[in-house]
Coordinates of C-alpha atoms and ligand atoms in Angstrom, one line a residue:
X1 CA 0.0 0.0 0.0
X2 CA 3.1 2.3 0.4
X3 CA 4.2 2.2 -3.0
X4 CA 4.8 5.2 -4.3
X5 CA 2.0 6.3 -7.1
X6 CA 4.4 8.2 -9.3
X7 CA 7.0 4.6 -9.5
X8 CA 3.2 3.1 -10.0
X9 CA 3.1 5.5 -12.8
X10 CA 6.2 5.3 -14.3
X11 CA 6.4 1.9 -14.8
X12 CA 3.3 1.7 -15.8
X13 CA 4.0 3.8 -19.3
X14 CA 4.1 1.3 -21.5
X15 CA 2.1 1.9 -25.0
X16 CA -0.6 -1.0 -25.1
X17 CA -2.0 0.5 -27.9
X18 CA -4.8 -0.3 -25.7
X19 CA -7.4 2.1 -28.0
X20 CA -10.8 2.0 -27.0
X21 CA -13.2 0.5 -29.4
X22 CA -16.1 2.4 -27.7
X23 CA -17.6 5.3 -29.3
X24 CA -17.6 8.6 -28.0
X25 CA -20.7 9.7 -26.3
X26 CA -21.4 12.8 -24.8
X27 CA -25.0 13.2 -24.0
X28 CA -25.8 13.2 -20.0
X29 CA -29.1 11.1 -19.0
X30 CA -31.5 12.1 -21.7
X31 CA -28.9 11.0 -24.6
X32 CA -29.4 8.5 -27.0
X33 CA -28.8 4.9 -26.2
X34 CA -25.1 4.7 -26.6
X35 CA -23.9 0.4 -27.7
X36 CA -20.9 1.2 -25.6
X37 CA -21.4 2.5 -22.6
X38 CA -24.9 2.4 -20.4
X39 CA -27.2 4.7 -19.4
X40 CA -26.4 6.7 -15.9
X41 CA -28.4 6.1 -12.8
X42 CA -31.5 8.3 -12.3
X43 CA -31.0 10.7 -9.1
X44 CA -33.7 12.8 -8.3
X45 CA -31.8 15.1 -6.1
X46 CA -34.4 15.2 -3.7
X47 CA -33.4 16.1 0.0
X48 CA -33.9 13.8 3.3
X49 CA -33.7 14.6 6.8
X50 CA -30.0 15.2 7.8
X51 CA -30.8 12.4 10.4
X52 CA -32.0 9.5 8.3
X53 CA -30.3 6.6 6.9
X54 CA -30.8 7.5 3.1
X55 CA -27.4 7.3 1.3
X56 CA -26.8 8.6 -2.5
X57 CA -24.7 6.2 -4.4
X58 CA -22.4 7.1 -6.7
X59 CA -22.8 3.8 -8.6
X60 CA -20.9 2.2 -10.9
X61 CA -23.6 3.1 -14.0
X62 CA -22.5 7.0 -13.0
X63 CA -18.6 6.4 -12.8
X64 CA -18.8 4.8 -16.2
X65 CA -19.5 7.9 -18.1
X66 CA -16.2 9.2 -17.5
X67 CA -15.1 6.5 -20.0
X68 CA -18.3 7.4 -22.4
X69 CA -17.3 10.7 -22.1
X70 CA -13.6 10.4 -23.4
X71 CA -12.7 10.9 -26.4
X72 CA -11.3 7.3 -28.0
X73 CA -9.5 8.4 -31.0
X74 CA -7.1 11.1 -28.7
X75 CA -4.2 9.1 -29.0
X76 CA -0.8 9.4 -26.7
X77 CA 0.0 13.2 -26.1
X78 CA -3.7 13.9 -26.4
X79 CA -6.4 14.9 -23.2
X80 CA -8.8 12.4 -23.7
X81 CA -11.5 14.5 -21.5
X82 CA -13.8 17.1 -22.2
X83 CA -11.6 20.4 -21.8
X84 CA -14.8 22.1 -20.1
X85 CA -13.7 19.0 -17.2
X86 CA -10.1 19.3 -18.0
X87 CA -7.5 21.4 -15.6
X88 CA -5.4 23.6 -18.2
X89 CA -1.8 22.4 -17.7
X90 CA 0.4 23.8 -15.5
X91 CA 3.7 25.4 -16.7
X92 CA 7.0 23.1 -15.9
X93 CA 8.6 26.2 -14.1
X94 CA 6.2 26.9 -11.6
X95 CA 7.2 29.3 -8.7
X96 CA 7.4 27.8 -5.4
X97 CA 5.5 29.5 -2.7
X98 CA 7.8 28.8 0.4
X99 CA 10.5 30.2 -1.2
X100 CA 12.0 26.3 -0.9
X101 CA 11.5 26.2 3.4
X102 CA 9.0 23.5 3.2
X103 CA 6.5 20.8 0.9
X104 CA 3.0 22.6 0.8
X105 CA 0.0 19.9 0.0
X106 CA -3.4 20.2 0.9
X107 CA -3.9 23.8 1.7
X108 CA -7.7 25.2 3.3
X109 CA -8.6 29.0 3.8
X110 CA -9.6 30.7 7.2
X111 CA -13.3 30.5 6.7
X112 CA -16.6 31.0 8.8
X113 CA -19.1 28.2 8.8
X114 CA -20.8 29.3 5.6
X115 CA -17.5 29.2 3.9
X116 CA -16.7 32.6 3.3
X117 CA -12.8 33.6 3.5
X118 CA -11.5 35.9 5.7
X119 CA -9.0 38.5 6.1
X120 CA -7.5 39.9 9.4
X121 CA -6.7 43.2 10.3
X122 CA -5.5 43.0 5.9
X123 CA -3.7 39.6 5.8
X124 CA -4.9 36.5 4.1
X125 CA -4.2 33.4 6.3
X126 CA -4.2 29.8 4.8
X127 CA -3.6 26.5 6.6
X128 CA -1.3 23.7 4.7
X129 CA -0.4 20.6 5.1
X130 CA 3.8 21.0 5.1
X131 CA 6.7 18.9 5.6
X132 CA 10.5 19.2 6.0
X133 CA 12.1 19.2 2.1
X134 CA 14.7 17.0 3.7
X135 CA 12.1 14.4 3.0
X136 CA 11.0 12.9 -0.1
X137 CA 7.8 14.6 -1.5
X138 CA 6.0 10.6 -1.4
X139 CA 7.1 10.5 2.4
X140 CA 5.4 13.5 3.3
X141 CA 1.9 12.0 4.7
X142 CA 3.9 10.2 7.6
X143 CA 5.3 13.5 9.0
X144 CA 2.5 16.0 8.2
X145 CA 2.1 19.1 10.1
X146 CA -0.2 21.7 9.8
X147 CA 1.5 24.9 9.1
X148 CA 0.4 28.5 7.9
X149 CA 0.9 30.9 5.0
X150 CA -0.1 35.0 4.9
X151 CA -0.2 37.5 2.5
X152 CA -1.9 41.2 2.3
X153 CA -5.3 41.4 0.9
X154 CA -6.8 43.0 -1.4
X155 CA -3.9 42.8 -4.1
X156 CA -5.3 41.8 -7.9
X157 CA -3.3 38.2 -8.4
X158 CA -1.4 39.5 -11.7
X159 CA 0.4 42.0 -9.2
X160 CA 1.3 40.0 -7.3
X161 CA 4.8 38.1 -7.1
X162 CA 4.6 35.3 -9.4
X163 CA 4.7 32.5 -5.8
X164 CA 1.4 34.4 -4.9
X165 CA 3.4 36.8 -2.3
X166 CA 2.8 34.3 0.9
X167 CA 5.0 34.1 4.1
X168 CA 5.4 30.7 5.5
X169 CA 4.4 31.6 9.0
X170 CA 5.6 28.2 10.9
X171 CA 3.7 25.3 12.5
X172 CA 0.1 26.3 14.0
X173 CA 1.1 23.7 17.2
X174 CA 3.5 23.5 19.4
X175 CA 5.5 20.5 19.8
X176 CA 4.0 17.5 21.5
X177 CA 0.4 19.2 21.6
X178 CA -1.3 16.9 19.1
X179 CA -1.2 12.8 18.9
X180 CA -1.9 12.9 23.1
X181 CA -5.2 11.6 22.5
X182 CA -3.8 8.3 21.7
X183 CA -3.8 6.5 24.5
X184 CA -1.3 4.1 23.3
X185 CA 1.5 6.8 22.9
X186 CA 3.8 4.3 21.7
X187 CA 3.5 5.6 18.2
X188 CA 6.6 5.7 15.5
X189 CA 5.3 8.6 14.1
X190 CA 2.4 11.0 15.2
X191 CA 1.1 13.2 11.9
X192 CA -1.3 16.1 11.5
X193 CA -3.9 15.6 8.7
X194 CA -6.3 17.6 6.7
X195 CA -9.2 19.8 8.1
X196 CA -10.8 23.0 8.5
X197 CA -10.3 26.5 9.8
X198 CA -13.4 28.5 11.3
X199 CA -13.0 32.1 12.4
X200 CA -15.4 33.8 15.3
X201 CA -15.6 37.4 16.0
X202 CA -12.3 38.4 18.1
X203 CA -10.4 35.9 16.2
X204 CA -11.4 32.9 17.5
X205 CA -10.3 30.0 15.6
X206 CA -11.4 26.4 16.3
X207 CA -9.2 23.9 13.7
X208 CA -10.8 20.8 12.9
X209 CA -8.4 18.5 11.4
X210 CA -7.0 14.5 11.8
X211 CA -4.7 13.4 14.8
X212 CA -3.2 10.9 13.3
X213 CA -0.5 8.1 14.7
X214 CA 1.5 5.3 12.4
X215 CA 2.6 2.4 14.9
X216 CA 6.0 0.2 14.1
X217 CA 4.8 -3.0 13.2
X218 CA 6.0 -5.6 15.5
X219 CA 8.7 -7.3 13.7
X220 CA 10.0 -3.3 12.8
X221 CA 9.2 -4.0 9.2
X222 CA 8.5 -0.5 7.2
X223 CA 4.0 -1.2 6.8
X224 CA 2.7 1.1 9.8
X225 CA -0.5 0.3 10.5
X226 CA -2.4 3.8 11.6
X227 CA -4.9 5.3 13.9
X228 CA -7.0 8.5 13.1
X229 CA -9.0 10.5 15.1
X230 CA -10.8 13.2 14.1
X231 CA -10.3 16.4 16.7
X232 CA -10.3 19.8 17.5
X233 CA -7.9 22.5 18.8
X234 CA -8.7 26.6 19.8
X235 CA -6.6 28.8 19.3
X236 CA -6.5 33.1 18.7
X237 CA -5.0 34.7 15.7
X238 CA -3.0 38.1 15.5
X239 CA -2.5 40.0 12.9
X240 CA -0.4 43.2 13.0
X241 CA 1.7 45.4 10.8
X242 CA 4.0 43.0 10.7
X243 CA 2.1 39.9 10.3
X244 CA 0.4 36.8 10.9
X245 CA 0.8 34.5 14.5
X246 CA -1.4 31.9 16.5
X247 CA -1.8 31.9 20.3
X248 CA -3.9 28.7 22.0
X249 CA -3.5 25.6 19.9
X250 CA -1.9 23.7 22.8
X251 CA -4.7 21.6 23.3
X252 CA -6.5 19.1 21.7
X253 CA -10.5 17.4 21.9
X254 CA -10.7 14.1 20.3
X255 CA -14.3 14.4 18.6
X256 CA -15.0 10.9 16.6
X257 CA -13.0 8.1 16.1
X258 CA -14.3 5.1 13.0
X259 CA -17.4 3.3 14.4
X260 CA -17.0 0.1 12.5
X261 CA -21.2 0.4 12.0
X262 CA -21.1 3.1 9.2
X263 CA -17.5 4.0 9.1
X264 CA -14.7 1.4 8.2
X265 CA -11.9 1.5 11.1
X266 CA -9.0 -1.1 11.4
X267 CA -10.6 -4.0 12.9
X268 CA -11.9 -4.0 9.3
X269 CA -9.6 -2.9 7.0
X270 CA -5.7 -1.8 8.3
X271 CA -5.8 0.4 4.9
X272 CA -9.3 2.3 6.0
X273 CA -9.7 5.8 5.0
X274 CA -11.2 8.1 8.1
X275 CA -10.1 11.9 7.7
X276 CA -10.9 15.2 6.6
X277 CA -13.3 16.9 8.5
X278 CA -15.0 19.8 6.8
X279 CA -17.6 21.7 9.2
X280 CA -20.5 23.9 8.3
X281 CA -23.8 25.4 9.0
X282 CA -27.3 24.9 7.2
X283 CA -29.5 27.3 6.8
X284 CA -32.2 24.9 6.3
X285 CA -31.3 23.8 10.0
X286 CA -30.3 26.5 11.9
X287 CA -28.5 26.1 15.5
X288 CA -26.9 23.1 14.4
X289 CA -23.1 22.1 12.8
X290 CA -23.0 19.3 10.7
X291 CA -19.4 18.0 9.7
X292 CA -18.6 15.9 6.5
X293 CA -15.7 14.1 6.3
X294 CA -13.5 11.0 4.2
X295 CA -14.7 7.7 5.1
X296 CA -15.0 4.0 3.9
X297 CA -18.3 1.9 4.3
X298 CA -17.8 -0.6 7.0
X299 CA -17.5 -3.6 5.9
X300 CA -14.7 -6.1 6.4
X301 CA -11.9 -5.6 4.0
X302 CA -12.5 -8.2 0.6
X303 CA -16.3 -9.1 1.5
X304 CA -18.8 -9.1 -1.5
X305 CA -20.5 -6.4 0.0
X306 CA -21.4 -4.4 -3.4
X307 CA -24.8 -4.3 -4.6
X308 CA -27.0 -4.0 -7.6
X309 CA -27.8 -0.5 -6.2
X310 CA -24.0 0.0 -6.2
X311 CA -23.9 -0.8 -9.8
X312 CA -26.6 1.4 -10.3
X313 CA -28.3 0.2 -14.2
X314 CA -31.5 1.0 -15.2
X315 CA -33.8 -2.0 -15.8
X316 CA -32.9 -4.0 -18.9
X317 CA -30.1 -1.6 -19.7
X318 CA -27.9 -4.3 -22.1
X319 CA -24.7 -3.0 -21.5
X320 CA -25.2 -3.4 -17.6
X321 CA -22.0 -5.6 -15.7
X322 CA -23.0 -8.7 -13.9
X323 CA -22.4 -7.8 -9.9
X324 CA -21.0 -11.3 -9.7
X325 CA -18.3 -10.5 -12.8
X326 CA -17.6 -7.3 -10.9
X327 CA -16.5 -8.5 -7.7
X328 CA -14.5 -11.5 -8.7
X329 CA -12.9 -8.5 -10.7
X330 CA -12.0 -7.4 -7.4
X331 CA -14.1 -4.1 -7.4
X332 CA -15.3 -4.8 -3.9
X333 CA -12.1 -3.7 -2.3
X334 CA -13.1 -0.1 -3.4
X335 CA -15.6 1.1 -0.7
X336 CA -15.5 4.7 -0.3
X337 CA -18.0 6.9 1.5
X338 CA -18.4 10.2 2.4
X339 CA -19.9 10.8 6.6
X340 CA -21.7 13.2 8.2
X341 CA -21.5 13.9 11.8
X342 CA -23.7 16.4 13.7
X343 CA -22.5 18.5 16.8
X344 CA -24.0 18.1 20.3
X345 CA -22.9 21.1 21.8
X346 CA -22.4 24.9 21.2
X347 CA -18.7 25.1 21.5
X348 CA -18.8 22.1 19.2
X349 CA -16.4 19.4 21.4
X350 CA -19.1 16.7 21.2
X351 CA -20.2 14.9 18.3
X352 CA -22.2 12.1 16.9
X353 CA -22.0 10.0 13.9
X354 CA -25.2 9.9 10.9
X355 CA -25.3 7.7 8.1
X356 CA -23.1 8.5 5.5
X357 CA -24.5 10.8 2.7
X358 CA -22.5 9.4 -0.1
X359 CA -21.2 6.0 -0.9
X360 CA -19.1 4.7 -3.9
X361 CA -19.1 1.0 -3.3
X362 CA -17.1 -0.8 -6.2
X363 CA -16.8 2.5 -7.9
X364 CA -13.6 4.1 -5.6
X365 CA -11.9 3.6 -2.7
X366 CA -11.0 7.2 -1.6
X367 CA -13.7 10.1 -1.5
X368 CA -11.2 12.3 -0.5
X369 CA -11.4 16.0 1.6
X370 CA -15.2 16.2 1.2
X371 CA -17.1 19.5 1.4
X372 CA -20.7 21.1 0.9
X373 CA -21.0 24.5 -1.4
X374 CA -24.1 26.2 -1.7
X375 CA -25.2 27.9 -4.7
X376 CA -28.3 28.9 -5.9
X377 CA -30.3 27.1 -3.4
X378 CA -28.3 23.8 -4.3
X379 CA -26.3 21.8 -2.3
X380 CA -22.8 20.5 -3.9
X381 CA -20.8 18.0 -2.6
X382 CA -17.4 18.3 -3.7
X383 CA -14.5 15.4 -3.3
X384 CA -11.3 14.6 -4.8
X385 CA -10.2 11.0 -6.1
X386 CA -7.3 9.7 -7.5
X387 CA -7.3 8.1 -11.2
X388 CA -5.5 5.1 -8.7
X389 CA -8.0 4.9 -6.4
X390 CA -11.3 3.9 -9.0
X391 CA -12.3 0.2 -9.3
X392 CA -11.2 -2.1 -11.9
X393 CA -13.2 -1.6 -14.6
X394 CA -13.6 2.7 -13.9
X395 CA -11.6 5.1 -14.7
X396 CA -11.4 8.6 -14.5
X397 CA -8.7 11.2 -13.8
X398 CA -7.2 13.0 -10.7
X399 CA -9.0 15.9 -9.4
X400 CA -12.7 17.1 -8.4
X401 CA -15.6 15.5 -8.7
X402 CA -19.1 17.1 -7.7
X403 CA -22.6 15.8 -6.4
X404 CA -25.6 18.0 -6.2
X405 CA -28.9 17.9 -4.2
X406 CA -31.8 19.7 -2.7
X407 CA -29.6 19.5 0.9
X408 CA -26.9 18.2 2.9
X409 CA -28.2 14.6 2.2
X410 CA -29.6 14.1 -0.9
X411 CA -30.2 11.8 -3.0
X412 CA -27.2 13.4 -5.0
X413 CA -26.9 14.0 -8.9
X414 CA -23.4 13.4 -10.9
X415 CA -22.8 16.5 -11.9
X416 CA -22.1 17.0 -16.2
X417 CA -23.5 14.3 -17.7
X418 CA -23.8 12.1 -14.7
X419 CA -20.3 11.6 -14.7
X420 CA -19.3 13.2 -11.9
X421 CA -16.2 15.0 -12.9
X422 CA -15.6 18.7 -12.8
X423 CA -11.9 19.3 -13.1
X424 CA -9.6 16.6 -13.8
X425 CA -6.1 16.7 -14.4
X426 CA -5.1 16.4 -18.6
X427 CA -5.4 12.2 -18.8
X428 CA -5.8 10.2 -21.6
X429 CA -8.4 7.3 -20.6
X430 CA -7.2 5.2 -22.9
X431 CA -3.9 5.0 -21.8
X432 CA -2.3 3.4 -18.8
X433 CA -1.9 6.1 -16.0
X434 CA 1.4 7.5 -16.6
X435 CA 1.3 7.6 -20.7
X436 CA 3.5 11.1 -21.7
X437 CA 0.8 13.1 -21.7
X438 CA 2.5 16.7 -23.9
X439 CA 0.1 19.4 -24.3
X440 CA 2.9 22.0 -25.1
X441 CA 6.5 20.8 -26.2
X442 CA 7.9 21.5 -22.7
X443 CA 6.1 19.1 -20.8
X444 CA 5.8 15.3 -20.7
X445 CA 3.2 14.6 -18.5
X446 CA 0.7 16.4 -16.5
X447 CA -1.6 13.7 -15.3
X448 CA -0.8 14.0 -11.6
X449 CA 0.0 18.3 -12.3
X450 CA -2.6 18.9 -9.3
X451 CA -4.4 17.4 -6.6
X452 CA -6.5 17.9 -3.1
X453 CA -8.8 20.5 -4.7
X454 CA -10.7 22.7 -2.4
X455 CA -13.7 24.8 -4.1
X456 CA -13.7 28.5 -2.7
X457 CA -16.2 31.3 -3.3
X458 CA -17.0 32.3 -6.6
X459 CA -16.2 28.8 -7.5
X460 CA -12.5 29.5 -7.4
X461 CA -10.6 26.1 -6.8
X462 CA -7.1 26.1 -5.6
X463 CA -5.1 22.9 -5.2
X464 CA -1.5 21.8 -4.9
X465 CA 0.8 20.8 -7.8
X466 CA 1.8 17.4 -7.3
X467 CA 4.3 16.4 -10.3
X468 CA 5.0 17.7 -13.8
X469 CA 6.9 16.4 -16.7
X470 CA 8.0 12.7 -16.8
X471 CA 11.0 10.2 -16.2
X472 CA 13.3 12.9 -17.9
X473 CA 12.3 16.3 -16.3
X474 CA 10.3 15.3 -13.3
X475 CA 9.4 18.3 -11.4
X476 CA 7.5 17.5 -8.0
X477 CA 5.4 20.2 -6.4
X478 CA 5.3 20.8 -3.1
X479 CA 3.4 24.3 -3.4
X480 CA 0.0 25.5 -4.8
X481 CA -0.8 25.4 -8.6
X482 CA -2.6 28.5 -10.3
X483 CA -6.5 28.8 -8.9
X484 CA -9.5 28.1 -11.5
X485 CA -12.6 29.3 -11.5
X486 CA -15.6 27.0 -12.3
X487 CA -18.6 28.1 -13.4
X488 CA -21.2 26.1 -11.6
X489 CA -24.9 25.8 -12.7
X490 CA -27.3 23.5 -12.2
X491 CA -26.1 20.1 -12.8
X492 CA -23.1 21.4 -14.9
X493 CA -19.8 22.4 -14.0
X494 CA -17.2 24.0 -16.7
X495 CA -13.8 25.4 -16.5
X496 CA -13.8 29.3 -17.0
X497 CA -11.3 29.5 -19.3
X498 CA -11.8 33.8 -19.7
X499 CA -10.5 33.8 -15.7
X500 CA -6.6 34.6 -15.7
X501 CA -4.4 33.2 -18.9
X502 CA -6.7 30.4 -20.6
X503 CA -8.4 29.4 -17.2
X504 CA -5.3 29.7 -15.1
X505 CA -5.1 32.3 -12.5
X506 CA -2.9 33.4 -10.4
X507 CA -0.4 30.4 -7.7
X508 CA -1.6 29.9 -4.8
X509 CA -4.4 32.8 -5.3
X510 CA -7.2 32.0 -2.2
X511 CA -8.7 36.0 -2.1
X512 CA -10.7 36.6 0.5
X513 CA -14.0 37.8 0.3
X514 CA -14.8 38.9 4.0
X515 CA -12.8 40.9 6.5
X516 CA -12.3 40.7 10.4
X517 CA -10.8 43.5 12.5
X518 CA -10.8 41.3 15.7
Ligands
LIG601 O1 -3.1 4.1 5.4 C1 -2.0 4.9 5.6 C2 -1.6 5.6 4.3 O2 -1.3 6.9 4.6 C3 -0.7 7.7 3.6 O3 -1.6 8.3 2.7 C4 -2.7 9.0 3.2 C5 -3.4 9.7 2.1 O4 -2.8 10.9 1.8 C6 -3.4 11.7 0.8 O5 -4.6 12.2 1.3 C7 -4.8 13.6 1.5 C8 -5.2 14.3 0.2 O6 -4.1 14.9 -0.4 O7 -3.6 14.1 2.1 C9 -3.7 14.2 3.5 C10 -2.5 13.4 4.2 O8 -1.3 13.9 3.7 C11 -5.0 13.6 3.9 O9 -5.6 14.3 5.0 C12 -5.8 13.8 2.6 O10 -6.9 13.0 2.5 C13 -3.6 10.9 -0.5 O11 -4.3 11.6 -1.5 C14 -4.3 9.6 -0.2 O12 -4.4 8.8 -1.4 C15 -3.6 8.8 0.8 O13 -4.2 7.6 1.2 C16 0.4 7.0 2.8 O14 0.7 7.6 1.6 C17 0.1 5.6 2.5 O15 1.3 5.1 2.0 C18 -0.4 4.9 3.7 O16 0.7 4.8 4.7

């Protein structure tokens, strides 16, 4: 499970000539019957009570339209995805916005609980995930920490310095703070996962992110198995003429650890996903937090737990699998879900687990950094997944893929075409991941340019650049790529390609669009 997805990659470029046969379809669920490909599932987008146990799937009749959707004559150095889906590709000689002091990954904006941005007293704040460059970039996830990045507001991105103009601003804890909820402190290596940053008049802050410890297996061998837990720090922010700094943050509540009833934990599955926690507030149920977060549907680890709802066809569709073909495929190791938790107190330190809201059983196994945006009265749910992480016989690229409803649960529609995706990376589905991928004669590859995509106001998405160009100019990240802006309507998404050069703005660009004077 450790291996390293870009090796994965690497060695996986070998030219199959594997050319699809199917034909290109690109109609979403009122199209034509397509030979190839089947029809997607019917979702109404009607809402449920947050409480009940109705879960949207996305099913395996969805995912499959990413394939429909792709474009089978694009041949090797071609983006086999729709470009309105498709991330424009990122420069080789990106700017680096630590200035080389540290990785940057996934990166989330000081925000209230209805998602707007903030700036204090004229400084943008964001939290990232960051690690010592002394490390390889693929080590990075065992020695997280959560640091911090400012920059003055209110300064148009294409004057600013070509990094974005942020200041690394250190680790938000102290040493030794986080991982004491483990009761078993006998941990190899105690980690800091992704979250959520909400602001309070007075500069309140209350982090929501993932404690996370890796134990040394017995024997010593390298394979730590992990425990996550799902917590919350307080802490104060300062701003003042000269900058950005935290106070607080030297303690930690432990709010919800995997159930094993909903949410896989590692009695189940050693490899379970629990993480992420994104907190907000509905209007439609006012006084009350709800928190969505990455999760796994708890089952035990290789059961034949999918379903025919998993697989989602529409009665007598001919081109539907066989659920029996599918799992002896080995689809059933895929189980991803997406939770919802609910708050039991005002100063939000208790919590309870709901059913999950979204699950992707046989479809993928990592719903990853989950969040609601509301828009029109709509409710999108927003996840990433990796092209690695889809079940044999999906496939789909890197990056964003969107969900929208009447409310927080839902029975959720695939947004364009029932597909599901909204910005992928540049991939060629009929390729093997890693195929040179050369949209302009500098670059070699750009299917794993970006990931861990987080959807800001305006539809503005910033992410982090993961690896650009191939075996002979890698390039890994370690910093933010240029924002894009989505336009999102409906059930369709597409890339605004009028917003900053051909649909790339500004690095690391995360404006806000409120202001606190604590
Ligand atoms: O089971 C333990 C595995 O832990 C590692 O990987 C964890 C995941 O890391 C990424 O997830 C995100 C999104 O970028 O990054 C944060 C951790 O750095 C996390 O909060 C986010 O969900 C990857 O995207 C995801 O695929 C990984 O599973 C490690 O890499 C594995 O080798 C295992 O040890």
């Amino acid at each position: 499970m450790v291996t390293s997805k870009l090796s994965r990659t690497f060695s996986a470029i070998a030219f199959s000539g594997l050319l699809s046969t199917a034909l290109l379809t690109n109609t979403g669920p009122a199209r034509a019957a397509d030979p190839g490909f089947p029809e997607p599932t019917i979702h109404t987008q009607q809402a449920h009570d947050p409480d009940s146990d109705f879960t949207s799937r996305w099913t395996r009749a969805d995912a499959r339209q990413l394939k429909a959707m792709s474009d089978p004559t694009a041949g090797p150095g071609q983006n086999s995805m729709p470009t309105d889906y498709t991330m424009p590709a990122v420069s080789h000689d990106f700017p680096d916005m630590s200035n080389g002091k540290v990785w940057a990954w996934d990166t989330w904006p000081l925000t209230d609980a209805q998602a707007n941005q903030y700036s204090v007293n004229g400084w943008e704040v964001a939290f990232s995930l960051v690690a010592d460059r002394s490390l390889g970039f693929d080590a990075r996830h065992v020695y997280a920490k959560i640091g911090f990045f400012y920059r003055k507001a209110g300064i148009p991105a294409d004057q600013r310095p070509a990094n974005g103009g942020w200041t690394y601003g250190g680790l938000v804890f102290p040493d030794g703070v986080t991982g004491k909820i483990f009761p078993d402190q006998s941990y190899s290596h105690q980690t800091q996962w992704s979250g959520s940053a909400r602001v309070y008049p007075g500069g309140k802050i209350k982090l929501f992110f993932t404690d996370v410890a890796f134990y040394r297996n017995p024997d010593g061998s390298d394979r730590k198995p992990y425990d996550p837990e799902i917590a919350l720090s307080v802490g104060h922010i300062h701003a003042d003429k000269k900058g950005v700094s935290f106070t607080g943050f030297n303690k930690v509540d432990p709010l919800l650890k995997a159930d094993g009833k909903w949410y896989q934990n590692g009695d189940q599955n050693e490899f379970f996903n629990f993480r992420d926690p994104f907190t907000f507030e509905d209007p439609a149920h006012p006084g009350k937090t709800y928190m969505v977060f990455e999760g796994n549907s708890a089952v035990q680890r290789g059961g034949r737990d999918c379903t025919d709802d998993d697989l989602g066809y529409r009665p007598g569709d001919p081109r539907a699998e066989n659920l029996k073909t599918v799992m002896d495929n080995g689809a059933m190791y895929q189980m991803a879900n997406i939770g919802l938790a609910v708050a039991d107190n005002q100063s939000l330190t208790r919590w309870h687990f709901l059913p999950p809201i979204l699950s992707a059983n046989c479809v993928t196994d990592q719903t990853e950094r989950p969040q609601i945006y509301m828009k029109d009265g709509k409710y999108y749910l927003f996840t990433i997944s990796h092209r690695s992480t889809f079940a044999s016989g999906i496939d789909g690229p890197e990056g964003v893929y969107g969900f929208v409803g009447n409310g927080i649960r839902s029975d959720f529609q695939p947004v364009n075409r029932g597909s599901g995706l909204a910005l992928g990376n540049p991939t060629n589905l009929n390729y093997p991941a890693g195929t040179p991928f050369a949209p302009d004669p500098n670059q070699t590859a750009n299917e794993f340019q970006a990931y861990s995509h987080y959807v800001m106001p305006n539809g503005l998405v910033e992410s982090f650049i993961d690896a650009i160009g191939g075996p002979n100019d890698l390039r890994r990240g370690g910093t933010l790529a240029p924002t894009v802006r989505l336009q999102i309507d409906g059930d369709t998404t597409k890339v605004d390609r009028s917003y900053g050069h051909d649909g790339l703005g500004g690095y690391a660009d995360l404006p806000a669009n409120r202001e606190l004077m604590p």
